[in-house]
Short mmCIF file of C-alpha atoms and ligand atoms in Angstrom, two decimals:
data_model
loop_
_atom_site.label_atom_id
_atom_site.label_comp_id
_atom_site.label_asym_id
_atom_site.label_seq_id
_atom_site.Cartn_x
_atom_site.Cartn_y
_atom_site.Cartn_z
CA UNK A 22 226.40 -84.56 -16.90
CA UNK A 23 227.56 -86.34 -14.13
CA UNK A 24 224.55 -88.49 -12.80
CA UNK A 25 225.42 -89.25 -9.23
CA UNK A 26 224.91 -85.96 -8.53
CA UNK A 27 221.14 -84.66 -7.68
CA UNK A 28 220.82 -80.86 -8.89
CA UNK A 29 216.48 -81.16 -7.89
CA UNK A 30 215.51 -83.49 -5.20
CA UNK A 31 212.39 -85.07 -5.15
CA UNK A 32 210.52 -82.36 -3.92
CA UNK A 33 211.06 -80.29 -6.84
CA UNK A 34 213.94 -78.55 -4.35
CA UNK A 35 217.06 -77.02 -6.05
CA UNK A 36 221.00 -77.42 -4.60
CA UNK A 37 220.38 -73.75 -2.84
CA UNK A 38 216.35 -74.30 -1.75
CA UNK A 39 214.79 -72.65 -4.32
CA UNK A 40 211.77 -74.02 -6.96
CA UNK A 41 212.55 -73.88 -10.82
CA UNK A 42 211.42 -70.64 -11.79
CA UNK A 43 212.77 -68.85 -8.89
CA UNK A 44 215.68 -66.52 -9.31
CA UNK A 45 218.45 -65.71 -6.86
CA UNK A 46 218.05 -63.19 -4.24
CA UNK A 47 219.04 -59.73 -6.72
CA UNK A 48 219.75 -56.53 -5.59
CA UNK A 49 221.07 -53.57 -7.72
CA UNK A 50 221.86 -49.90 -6.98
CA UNK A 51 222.64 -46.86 -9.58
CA UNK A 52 224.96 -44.40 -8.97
CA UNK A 53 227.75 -46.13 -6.60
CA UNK A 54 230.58 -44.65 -8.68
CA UNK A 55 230.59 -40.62 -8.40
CA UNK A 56 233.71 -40.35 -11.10
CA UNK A 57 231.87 -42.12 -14.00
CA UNK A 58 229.28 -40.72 -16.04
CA UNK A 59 226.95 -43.46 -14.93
CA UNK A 60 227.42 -46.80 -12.74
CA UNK A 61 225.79 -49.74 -10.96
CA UNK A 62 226.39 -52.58 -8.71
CA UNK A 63 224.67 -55.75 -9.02
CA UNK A 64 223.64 -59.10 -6.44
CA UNK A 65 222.56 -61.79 -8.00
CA UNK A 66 223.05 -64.90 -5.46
CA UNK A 67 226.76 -64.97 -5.12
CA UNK A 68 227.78 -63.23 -8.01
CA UNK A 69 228.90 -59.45 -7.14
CA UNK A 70 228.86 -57.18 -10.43
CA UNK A 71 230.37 -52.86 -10.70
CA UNK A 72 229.24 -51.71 -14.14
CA UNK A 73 230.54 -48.09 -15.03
CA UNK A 74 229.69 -46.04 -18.05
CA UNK A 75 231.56 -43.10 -19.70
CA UNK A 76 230.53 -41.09 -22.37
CA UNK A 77 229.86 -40.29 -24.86
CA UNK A 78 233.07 -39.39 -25.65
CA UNK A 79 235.82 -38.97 -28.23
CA UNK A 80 236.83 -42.30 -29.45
CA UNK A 81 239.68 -44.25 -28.99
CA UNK A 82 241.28 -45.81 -31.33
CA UNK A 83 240.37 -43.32 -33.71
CA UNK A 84 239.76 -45.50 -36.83
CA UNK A 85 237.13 -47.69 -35.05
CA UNK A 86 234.94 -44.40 -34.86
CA UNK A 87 231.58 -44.04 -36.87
CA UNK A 88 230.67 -41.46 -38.58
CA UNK A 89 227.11 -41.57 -38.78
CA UNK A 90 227.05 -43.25 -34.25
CA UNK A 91 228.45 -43.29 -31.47
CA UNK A 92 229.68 -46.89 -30.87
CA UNK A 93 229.58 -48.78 -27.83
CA UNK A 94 233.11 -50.36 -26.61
CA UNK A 95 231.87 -53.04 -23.35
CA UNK A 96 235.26 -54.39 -21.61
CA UNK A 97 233.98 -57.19 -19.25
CA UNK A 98 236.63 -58.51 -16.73
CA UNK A 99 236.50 -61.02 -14.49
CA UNK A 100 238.76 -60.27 -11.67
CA UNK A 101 241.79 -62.60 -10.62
CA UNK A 102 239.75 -63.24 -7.13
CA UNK A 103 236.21 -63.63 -8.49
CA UNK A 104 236.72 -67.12 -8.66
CA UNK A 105 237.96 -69.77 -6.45
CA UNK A 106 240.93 -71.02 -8.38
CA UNK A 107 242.30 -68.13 -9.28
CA UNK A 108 242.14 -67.07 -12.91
CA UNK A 109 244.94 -65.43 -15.08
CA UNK A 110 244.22 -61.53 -14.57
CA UNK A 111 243.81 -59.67 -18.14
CA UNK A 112 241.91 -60.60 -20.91
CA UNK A 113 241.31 -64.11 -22.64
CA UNK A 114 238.87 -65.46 -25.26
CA UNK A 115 236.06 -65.69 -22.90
CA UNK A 116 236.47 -61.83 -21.40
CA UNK A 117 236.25 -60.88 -25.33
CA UNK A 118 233.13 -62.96 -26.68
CA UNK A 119 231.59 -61.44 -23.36
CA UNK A 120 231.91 -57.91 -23.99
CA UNK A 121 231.24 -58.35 -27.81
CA UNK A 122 227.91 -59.36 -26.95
CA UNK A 123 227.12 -57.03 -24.25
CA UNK A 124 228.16 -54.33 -26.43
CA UNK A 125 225.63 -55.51 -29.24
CA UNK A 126 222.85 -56.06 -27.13
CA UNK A 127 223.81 -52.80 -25.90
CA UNK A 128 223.69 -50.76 -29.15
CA UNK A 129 220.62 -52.21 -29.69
CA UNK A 130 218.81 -49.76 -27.07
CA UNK A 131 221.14 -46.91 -27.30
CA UNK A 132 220.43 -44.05 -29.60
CA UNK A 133 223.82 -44.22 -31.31
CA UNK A 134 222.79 -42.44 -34.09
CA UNK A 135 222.73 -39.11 -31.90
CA UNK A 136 226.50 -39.30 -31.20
CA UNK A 137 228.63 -39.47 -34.70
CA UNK A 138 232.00 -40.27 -34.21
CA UNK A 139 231.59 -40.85 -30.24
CA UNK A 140 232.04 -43.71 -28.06
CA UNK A 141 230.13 -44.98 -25.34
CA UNK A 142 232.35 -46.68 -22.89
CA UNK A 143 230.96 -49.45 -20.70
CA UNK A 144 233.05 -51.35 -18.08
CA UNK A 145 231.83 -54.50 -16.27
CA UNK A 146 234.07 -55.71 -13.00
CA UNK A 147 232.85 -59.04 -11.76
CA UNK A 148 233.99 -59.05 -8.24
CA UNK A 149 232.09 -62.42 -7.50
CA UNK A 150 231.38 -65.15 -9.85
CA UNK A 151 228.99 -68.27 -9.38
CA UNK A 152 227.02 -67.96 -12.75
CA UNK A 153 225.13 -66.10 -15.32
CA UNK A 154 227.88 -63.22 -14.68
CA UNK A 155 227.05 -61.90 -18.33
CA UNK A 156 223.62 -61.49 -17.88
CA UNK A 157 224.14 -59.48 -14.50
CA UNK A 158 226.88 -57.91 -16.44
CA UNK A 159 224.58 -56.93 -18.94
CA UNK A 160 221.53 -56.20 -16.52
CA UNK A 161 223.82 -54.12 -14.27
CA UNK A 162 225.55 -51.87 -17.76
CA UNK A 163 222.18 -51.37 -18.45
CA UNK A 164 221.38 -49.52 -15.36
CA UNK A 165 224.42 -48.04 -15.17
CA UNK A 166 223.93 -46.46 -18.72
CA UNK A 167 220.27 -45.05 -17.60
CA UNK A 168 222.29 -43.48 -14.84
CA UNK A 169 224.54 -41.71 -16.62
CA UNK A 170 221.06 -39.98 -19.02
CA UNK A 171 222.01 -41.85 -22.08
CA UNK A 172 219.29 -41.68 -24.48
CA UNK A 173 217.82 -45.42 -24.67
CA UNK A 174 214.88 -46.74 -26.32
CA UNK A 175 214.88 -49.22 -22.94
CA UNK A 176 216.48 -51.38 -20.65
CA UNK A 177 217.74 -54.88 -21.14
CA UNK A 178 217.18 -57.40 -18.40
CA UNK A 179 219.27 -60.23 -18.80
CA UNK A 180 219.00 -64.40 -17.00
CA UNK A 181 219.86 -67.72 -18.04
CA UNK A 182 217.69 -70.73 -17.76
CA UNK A 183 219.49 -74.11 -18.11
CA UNK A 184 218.48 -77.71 -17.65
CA UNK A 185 219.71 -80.32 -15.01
CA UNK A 186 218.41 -83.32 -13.63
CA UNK A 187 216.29 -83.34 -16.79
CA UNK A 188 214.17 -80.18 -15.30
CA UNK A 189 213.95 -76.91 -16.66
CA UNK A 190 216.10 -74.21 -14.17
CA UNK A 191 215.83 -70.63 -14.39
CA UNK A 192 219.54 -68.54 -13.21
CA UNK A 193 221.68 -71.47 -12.73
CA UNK A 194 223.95 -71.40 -10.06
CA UNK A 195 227.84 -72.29 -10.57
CA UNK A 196 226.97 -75.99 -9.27
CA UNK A 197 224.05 -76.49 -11.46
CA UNK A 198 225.87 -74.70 -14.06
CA UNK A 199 229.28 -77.11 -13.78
CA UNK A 200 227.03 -80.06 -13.29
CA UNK A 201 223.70 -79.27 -15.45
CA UNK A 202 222.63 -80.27 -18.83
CA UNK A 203 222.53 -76.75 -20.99
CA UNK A 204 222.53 -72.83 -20.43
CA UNK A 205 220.71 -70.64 -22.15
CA UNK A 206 221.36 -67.19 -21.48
CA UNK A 207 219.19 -64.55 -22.99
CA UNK A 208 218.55 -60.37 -22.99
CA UNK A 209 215.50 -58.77 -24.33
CA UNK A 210 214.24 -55.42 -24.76
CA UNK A 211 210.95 -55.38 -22.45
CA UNK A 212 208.64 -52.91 -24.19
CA UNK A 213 208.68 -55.20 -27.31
CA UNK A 214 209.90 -58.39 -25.91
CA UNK A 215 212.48 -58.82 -28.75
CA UNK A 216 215.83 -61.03 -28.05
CA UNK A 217 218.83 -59.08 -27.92
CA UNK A 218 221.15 -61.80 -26.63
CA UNK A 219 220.80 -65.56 -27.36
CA UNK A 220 223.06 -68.21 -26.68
CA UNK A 221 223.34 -71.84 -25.52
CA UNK A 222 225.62 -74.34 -24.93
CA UNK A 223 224.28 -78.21 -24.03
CA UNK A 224 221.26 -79.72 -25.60
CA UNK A 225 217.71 -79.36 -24.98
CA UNK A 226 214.21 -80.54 -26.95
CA UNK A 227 212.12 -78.07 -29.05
CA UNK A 228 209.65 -78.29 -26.69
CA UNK A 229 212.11 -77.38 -23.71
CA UNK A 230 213.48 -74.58 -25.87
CA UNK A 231 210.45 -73.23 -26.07
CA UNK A 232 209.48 -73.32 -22.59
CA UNK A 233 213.13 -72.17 -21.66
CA UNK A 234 212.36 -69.24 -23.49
CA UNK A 235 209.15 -68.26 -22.24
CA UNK A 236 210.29 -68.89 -18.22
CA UNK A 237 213.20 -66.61 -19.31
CA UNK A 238 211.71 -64.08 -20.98
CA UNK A 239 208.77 -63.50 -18.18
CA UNK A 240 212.04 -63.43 -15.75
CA UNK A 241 213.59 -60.67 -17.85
CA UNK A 242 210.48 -58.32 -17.11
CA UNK A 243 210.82 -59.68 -13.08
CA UNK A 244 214.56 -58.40 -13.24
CA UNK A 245 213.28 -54.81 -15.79
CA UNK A 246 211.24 -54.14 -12.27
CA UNK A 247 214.34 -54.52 -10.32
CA UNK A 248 215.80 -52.01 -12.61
CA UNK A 249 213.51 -49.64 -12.48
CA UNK A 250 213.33 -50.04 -9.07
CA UNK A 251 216.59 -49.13 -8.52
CA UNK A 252 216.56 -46.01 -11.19
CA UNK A 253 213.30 -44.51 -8.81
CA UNK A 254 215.69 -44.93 -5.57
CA UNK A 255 218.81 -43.10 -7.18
CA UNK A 256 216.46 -40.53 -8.02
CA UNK A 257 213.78 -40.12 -5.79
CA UNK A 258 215.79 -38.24 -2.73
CA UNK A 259 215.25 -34.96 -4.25
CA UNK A 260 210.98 -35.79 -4.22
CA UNK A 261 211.28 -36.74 -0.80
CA UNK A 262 213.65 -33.51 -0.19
CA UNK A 263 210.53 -31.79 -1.60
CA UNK A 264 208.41 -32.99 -0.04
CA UNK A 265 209.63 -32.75 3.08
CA UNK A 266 210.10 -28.79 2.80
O1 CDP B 314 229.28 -66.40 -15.82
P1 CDP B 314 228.59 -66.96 -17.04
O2 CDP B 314 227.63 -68.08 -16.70
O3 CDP B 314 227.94 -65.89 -17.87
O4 CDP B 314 229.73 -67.54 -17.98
P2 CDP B 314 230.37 -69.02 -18.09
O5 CDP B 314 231.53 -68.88 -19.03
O6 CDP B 314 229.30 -70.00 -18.43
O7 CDP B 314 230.93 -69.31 -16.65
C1 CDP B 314 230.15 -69.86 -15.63
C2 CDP B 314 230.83 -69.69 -14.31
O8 CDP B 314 232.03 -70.44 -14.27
C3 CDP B 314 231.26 -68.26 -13.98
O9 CDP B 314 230.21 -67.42 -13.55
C4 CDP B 314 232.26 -68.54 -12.88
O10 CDP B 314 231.60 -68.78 -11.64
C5 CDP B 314 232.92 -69.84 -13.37
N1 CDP B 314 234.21 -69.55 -14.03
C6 CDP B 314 235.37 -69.82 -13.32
O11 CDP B 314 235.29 -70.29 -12.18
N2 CDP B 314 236.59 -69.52 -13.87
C7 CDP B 314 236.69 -68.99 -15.11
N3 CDP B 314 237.87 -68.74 -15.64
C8 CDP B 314 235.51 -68.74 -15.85
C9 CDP B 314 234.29 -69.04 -15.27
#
């Protein structure tokens, strides 16, 4: 941490104007992609997030299929001009860890079990980066999987709270991110509140672990409503339609 810099003045005011427990701005949309099974894009602050779904499908390689599920392949890619100093296109050792644990937080909602030998292809494009890019990766894929009817015991809502200045932050931004004490990105699975994703780096107290978890998980069912939200709008022209006749 780099002390000369203030992340929370001392009004309680963050870098960008917002309180602690404040998110970004967020905006998602389902069905942007008309070629994939299922899609979504994602706002969160700065960070600009396609997810796209297909399947499921025969899978490729061959040997990596299942035959009692369907498994879930998640490529997340962060694109050459996401970022401002450019970074290498293709995929590195970050990219990989990213879409390992998507895909496992994924499988944990999707009913694999009805698609032996099938894969269930999920592609995250982050077009924008400023922070906490797998979590809207993961809250986007999410969406985009509900659009495409996959049969899901729920969604996953996914934020990171992190800790600079000392103070608690929920959905660090890339400044408090670069210049903040730890980041603790979580997913859960709403209707039972159980913790599909989990990781940290930096260092925080029991006691701030604890109340890092609770601030995050309350923010997961915030971002679930978003979700939904945006599930009712992709399908509620036809009502309207209806009612309108
Ligand atoms: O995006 P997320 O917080 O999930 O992952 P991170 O590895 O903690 O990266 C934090 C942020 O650093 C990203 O969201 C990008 O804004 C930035 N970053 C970058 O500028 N160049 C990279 N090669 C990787 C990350």
């Amino acid at each position: 941490m780099d002390s000369d810099i203030v992340m929370v003045d001392d009004k309680g005011k963050r870098v960008d104007g917002r309180e602690a427990n404040d998110l970004r701005p967020m905006k998602i949309e389902a069905g942007v992609l008309p070629n994939a099974d299922g899609s979504a894009y994602l706002e969160i602050g700065k960070n600009k997030v396609l997810a796209a779904v297909y399947g499921p499908r025969e899978c490729h390689p061959r040997h990596l299929q299942d035959p009692t599920k369907a498994i879930v392949q998640c490529k997340y890619n962060m694109q050459s001009y996401s970022v401002s100093d450019r970074k290498r296109p293709g995929p590195d050792r970050r990219s990989a860890e990213i879409s390992k644990i998507i895909s496992e937080a994924l499988e944990s909602v999707i009913l694999t079990e009805l698609f032996p030998r099938a894969s269930i292809d999920v592609y995250i494009e982050i077009m924008q980066a400023n922070a906490g890019t797998r979590c809207a990766g993961l809250t986007a894929a999410s969406v985009a999987l509900a659009d495409a009817g996959m049969p899901m015991r729920d969604l996953v809502p996914s934020v990171a709270v992190g800790k600079a200045d000392g103070k608690l932050l929920l959905d660090l931004n890339k400044e408090e991110d670069n210049f903040g004490e730890a980041d603790l990105p979580l997913a859960i699975i709403p209707k039972t509140d159980e913790v599909v994703l989990l990781q940290m780096d930096g260092h925080m107290t029991k006691e701030e672990f604890d109340s890092a978890m609770k601030t995050g998980v309350a923010a997961c069912h915030e971002i679930y409503e978003m979700q939904k939200d945006a599930l009712r709008r992709r399908y509620s022209v036809g009502e309207e339609e209806e009612v309108e006749e």
